[in-house]
mmCIF file of N, CA and C in Angstrom:
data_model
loop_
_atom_site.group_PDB
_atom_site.id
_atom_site.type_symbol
_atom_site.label_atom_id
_atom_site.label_comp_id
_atom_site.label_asym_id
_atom_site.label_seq_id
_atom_site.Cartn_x
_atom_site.Cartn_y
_atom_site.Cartn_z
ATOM 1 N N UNK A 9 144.157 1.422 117.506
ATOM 2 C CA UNK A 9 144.250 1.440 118.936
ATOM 3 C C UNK A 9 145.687 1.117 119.325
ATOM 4 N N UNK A 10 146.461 1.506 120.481
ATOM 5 C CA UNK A 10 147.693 1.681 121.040
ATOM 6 C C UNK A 10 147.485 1.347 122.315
ATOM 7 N N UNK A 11 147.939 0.857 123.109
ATOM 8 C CA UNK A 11 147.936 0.323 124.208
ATOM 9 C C UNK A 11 149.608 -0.380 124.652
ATOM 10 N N UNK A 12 149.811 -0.502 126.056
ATOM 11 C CA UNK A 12 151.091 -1.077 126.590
ATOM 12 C C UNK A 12 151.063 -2.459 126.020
ATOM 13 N N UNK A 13 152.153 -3.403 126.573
ATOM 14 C CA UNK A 13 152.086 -4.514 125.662
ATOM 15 C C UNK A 13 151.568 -5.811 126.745
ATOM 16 N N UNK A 14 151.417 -6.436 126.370
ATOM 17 C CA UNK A 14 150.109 -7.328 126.675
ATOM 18 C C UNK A 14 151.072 -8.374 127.147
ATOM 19 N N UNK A 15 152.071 -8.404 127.215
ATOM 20 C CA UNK A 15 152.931 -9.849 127.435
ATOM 21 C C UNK A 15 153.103 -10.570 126.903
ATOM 22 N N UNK A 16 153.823 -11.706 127.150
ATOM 23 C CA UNK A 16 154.428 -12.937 125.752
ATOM 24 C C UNK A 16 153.341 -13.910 125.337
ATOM 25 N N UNK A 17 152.154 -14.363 126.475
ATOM 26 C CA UNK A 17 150.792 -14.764 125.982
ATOM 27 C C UNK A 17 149.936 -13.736 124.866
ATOM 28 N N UNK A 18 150.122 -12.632 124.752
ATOM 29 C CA UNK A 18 149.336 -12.000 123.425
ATOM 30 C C UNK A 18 150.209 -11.685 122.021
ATOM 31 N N UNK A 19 149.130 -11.847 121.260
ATOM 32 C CA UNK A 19 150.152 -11.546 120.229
ATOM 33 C C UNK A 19 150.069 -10.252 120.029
ATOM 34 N N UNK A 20 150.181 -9.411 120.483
ATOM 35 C CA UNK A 20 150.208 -7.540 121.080
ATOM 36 C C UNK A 20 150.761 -7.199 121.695
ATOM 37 N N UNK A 21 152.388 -6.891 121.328
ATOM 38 C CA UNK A 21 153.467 -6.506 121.921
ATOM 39 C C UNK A 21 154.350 -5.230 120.906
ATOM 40 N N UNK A 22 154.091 -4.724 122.313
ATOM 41 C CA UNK A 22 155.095 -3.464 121.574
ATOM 42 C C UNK A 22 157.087 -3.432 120.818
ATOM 43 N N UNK A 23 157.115 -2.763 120.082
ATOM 44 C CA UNK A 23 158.048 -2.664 119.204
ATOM 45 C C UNK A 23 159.365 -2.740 120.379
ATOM 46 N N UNK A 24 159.186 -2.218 121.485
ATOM 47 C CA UNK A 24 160.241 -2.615 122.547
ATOM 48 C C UNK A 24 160.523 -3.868 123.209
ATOM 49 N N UNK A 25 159.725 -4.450 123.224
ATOM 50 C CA UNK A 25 159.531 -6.148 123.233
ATOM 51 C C UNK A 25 159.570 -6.795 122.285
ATOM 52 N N UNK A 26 159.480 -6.508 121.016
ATOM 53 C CA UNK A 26 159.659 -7.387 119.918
ATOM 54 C C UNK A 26 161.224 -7.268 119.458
ATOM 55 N N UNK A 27 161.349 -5.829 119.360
ATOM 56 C CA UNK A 27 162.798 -5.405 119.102
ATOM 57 C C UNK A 27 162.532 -4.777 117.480
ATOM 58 N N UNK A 28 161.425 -4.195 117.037
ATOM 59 C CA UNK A 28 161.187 -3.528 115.905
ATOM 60 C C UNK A 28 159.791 -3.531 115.876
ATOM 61 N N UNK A 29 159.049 -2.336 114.618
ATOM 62 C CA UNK A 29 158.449 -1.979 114.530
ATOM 63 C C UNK A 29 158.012 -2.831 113.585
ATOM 64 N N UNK A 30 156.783 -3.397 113.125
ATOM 65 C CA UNK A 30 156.094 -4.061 112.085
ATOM 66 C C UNK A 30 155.047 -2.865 111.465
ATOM 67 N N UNK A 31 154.872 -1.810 111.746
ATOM 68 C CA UNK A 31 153.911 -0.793 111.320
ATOM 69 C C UNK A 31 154.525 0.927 111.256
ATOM 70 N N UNK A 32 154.442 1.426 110.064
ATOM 71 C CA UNK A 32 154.967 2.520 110.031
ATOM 72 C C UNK A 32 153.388 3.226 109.711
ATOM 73 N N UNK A 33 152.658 4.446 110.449
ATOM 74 C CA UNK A 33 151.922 5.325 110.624
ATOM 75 C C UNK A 33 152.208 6.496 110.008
ATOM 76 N N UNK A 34 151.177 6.950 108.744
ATOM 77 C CA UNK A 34 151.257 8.086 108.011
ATOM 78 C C UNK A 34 150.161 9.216 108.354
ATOM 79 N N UNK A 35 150.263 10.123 109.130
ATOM 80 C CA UNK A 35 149.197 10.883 109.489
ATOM 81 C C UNK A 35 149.803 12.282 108.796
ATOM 82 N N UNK A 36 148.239 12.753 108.385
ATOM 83 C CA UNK A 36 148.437 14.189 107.504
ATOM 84 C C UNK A 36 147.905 15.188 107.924
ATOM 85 N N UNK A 37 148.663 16.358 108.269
ATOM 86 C CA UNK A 37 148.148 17.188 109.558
ATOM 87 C C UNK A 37 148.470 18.211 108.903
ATOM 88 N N UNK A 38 147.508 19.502 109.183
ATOM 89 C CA UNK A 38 147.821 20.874 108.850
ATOM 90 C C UNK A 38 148.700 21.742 108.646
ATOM 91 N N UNK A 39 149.448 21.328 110.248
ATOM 92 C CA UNK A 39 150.907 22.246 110.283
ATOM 93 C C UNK A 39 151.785 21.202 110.456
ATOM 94 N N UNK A 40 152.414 20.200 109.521
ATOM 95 C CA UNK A 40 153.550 19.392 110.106
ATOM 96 C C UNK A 40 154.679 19.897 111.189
ATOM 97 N N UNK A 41 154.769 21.012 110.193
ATOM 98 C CA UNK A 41 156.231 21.741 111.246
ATOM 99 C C UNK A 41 156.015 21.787 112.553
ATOM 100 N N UNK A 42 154.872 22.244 113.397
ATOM 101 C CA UNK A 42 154.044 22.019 114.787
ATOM 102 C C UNK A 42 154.272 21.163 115.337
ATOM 103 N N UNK A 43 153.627 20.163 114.537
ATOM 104 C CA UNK A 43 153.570 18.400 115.166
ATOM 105 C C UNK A 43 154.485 18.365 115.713
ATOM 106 N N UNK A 44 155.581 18.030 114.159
ATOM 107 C CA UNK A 44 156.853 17.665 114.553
ATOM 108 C C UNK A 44 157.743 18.120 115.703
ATOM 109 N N UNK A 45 157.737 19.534 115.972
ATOM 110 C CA UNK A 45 158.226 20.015 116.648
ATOM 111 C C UNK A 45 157.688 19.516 118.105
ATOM 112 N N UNK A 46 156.293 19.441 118.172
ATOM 113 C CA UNK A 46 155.648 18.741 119.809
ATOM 114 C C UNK A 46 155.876 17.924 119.608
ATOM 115 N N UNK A 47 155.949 16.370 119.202
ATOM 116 C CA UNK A 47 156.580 15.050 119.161
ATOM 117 C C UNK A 47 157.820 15.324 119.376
ATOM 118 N N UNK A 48 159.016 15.840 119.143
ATOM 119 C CA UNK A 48 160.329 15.480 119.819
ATOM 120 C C UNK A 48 159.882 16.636 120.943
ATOM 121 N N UNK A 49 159.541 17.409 121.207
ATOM 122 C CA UNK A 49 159.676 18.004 122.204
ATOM 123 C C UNK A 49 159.007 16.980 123.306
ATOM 124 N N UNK A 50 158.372 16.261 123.386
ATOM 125 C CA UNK A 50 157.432 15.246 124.200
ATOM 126 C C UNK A 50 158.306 14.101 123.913
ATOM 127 N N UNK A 51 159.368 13.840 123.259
ATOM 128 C CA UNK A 51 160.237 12.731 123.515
ATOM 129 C C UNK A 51 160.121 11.801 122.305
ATOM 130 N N UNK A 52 160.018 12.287 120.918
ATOM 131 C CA UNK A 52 160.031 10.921 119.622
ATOM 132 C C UNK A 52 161.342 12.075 119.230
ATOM 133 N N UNK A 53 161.902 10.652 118.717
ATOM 134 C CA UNK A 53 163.499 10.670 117.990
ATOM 135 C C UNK A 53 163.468 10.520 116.163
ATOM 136 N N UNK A 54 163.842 11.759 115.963
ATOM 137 C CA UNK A 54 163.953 12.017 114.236
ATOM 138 C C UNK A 54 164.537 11.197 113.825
ATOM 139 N N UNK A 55 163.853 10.341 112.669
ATOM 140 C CA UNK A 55 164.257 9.534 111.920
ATOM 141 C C UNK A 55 164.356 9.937 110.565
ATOM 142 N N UNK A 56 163.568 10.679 110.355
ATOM 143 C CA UNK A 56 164.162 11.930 109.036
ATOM 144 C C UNK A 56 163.895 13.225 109.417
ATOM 145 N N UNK A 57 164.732 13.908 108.984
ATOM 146 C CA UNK A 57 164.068 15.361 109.182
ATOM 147 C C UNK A 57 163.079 15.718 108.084
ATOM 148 N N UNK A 58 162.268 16.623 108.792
ATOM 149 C CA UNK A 58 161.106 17.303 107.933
ATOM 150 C C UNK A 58 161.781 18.246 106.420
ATOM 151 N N UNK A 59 161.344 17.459 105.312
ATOM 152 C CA UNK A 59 161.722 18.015 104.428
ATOM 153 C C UNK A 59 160.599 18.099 103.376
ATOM 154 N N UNK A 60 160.810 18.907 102.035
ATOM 155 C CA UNK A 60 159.763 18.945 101.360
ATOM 156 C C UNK A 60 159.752 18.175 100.311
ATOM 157 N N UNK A 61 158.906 17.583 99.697
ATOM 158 C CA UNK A 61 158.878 15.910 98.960
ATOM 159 C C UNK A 61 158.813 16.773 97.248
ATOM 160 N N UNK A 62 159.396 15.785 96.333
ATOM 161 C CA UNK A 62 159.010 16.339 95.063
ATOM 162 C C UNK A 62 157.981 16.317 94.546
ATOM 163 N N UNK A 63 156.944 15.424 95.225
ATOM 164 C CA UNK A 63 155.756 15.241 94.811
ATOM 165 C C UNK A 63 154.192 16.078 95.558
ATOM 166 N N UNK A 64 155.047 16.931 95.969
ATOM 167 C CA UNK A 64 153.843 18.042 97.399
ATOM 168 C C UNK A 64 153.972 18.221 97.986
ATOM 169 N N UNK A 65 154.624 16.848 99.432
ATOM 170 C CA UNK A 65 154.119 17.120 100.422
ATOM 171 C C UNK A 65 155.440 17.453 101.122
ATOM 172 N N UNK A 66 155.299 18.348 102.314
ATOM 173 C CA UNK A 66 156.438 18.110 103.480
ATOM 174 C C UNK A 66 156.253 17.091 104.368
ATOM 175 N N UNK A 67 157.024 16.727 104.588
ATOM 176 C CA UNK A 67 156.999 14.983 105.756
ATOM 177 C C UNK A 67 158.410 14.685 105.901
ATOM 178 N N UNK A 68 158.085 14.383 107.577
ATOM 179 C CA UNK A 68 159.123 13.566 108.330
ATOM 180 C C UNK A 68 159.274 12.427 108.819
ATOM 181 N N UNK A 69 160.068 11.547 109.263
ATOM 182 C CA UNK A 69 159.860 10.622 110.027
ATOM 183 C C UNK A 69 160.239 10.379 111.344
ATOM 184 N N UNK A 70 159.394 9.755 112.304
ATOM 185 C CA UNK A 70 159.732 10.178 113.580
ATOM 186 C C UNK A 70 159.185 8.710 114.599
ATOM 187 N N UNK A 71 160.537 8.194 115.787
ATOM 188 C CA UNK A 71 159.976 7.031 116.511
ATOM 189 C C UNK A 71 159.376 7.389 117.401
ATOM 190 N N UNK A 72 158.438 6.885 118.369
ATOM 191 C CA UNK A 72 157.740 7.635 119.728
ATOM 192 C C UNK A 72 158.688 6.730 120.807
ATOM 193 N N UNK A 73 158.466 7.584 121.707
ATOM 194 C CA UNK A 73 159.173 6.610 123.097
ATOM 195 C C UNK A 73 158.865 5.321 123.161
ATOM 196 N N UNK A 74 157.842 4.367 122.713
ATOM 197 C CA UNK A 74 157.595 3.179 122.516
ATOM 198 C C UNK A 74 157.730 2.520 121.568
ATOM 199 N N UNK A 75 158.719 3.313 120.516
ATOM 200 C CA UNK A 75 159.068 2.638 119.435
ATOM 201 C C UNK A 75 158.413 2.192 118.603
ATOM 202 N N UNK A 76 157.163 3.077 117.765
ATOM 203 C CA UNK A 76 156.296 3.255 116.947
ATOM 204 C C UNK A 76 156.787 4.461 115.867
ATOM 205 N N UNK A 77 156.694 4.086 114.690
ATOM 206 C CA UNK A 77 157.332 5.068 113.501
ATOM 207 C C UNK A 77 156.304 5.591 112.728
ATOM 208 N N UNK A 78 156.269 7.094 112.779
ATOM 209 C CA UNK A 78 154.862 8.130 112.947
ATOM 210 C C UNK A 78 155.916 8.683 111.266
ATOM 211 N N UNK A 79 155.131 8.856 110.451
ATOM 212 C CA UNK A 79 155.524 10.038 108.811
ATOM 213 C C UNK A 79 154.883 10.976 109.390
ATOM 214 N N UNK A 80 154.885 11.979 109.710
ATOM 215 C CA UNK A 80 154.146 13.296 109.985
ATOM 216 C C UNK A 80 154.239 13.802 108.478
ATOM 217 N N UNK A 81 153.171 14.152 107.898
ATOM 218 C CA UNK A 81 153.105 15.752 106.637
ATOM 219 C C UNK A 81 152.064 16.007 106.362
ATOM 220 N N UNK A 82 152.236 16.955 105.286
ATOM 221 C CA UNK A 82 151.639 18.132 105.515
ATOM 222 C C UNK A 82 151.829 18.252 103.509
ATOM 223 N N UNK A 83 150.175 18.217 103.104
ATOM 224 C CA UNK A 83 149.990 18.769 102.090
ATOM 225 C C UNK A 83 150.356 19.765 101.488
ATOM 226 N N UNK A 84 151.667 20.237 100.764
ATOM 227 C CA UNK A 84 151.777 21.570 100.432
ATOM 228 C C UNK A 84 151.103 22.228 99.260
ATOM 229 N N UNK A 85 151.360 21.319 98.083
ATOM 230 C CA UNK A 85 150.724 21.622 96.628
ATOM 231 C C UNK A 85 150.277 20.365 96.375
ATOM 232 N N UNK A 86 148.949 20.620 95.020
ATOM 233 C CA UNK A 86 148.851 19.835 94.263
ATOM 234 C C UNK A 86 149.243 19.706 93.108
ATOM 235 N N UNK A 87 149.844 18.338 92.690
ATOM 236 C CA UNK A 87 150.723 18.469 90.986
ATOM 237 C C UNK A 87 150.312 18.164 90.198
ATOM 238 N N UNK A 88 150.077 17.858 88.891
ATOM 239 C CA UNK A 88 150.158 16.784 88.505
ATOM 240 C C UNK A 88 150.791 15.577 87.758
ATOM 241 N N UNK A 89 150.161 14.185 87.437
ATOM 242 C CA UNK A 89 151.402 13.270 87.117
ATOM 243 C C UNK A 89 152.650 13.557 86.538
ATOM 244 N N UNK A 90 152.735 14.357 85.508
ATOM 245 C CA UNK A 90 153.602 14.984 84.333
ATOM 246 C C UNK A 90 154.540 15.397 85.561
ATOM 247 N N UNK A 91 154.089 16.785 86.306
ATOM 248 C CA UNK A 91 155.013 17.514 87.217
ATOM 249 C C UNK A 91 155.601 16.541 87.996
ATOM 250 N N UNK A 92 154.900 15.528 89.268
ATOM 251 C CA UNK A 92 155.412 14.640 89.780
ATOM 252 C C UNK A 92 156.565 13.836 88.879
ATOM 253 N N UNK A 93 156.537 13.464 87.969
ATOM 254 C CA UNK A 93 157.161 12.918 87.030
ATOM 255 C C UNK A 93 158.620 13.807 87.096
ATOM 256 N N UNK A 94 158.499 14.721 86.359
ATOM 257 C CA UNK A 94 159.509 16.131 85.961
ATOM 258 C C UNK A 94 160.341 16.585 87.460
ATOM 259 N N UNK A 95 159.668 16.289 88.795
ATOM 260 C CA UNK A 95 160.556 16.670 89.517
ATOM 261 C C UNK A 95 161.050 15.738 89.678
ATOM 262 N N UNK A 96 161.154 14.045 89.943
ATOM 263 C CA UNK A 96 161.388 13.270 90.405
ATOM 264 C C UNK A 96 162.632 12.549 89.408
ATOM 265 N N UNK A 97 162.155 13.184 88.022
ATOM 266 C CA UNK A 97 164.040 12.771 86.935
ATOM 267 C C UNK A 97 164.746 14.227 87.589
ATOM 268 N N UNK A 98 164.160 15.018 87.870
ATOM 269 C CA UNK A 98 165.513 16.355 88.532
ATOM 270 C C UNK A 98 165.966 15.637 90.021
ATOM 271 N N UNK A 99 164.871 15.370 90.581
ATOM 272 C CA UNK A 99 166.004 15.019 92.015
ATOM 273 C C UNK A 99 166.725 13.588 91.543
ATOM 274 N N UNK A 100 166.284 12.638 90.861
ATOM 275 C CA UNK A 100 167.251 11.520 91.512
ATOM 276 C C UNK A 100 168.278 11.624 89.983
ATOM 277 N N UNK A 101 168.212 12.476 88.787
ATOM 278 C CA UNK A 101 169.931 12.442 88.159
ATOM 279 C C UNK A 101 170.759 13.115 89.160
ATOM 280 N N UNK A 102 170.617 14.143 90.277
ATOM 281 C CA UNK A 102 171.470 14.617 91.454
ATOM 282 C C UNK A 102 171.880 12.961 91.703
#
């Protein structure tokens, strides 16, 4: 649940009143590229761009106007451990 912030008597205050986020939100959606694109178009600020992960998925990161940090992605393939493994010594000797 999301709601405005409750004031300095609750302990339910938004990330703009606290001055950071204590919760980062991973939601896995069909078409990331979509999302993403309606979230900044509706006003959240890229905190990563949408890229594709070595391990499957495409995902971004993104703040909302209230300063909540949303991972948007998007299942592309399934691997397995070995492959996850095998891409992940190719990207990080780069």
């Amino acid at each position: 649940m999301m709601a405005d912030d409750c004031g300095e008597e609750s302990p339910f205050r938004n990330p703009q009143s606290s001055g950071s986020s204590s919760v980062g939100l991973h939601l896995y959606v069909n078409d990331v590229d979509a999302v993403f694109d309606q979230a900044v178009g509706e006003g959240a600020k890229i905190i990563k761009p949408l890229e594709d992960q070595f391990y499957g998925d495409r995902s971004g990161a993104l703040q909302d106007p209230f300063g909540h940090i949303w991972f948007i992605t998007t299942r592309k393939e399934d691997l397995s451990l070995e492959q996850i493994r095998q891409r992940a010594e190719a990207k990080f000797k780069q």
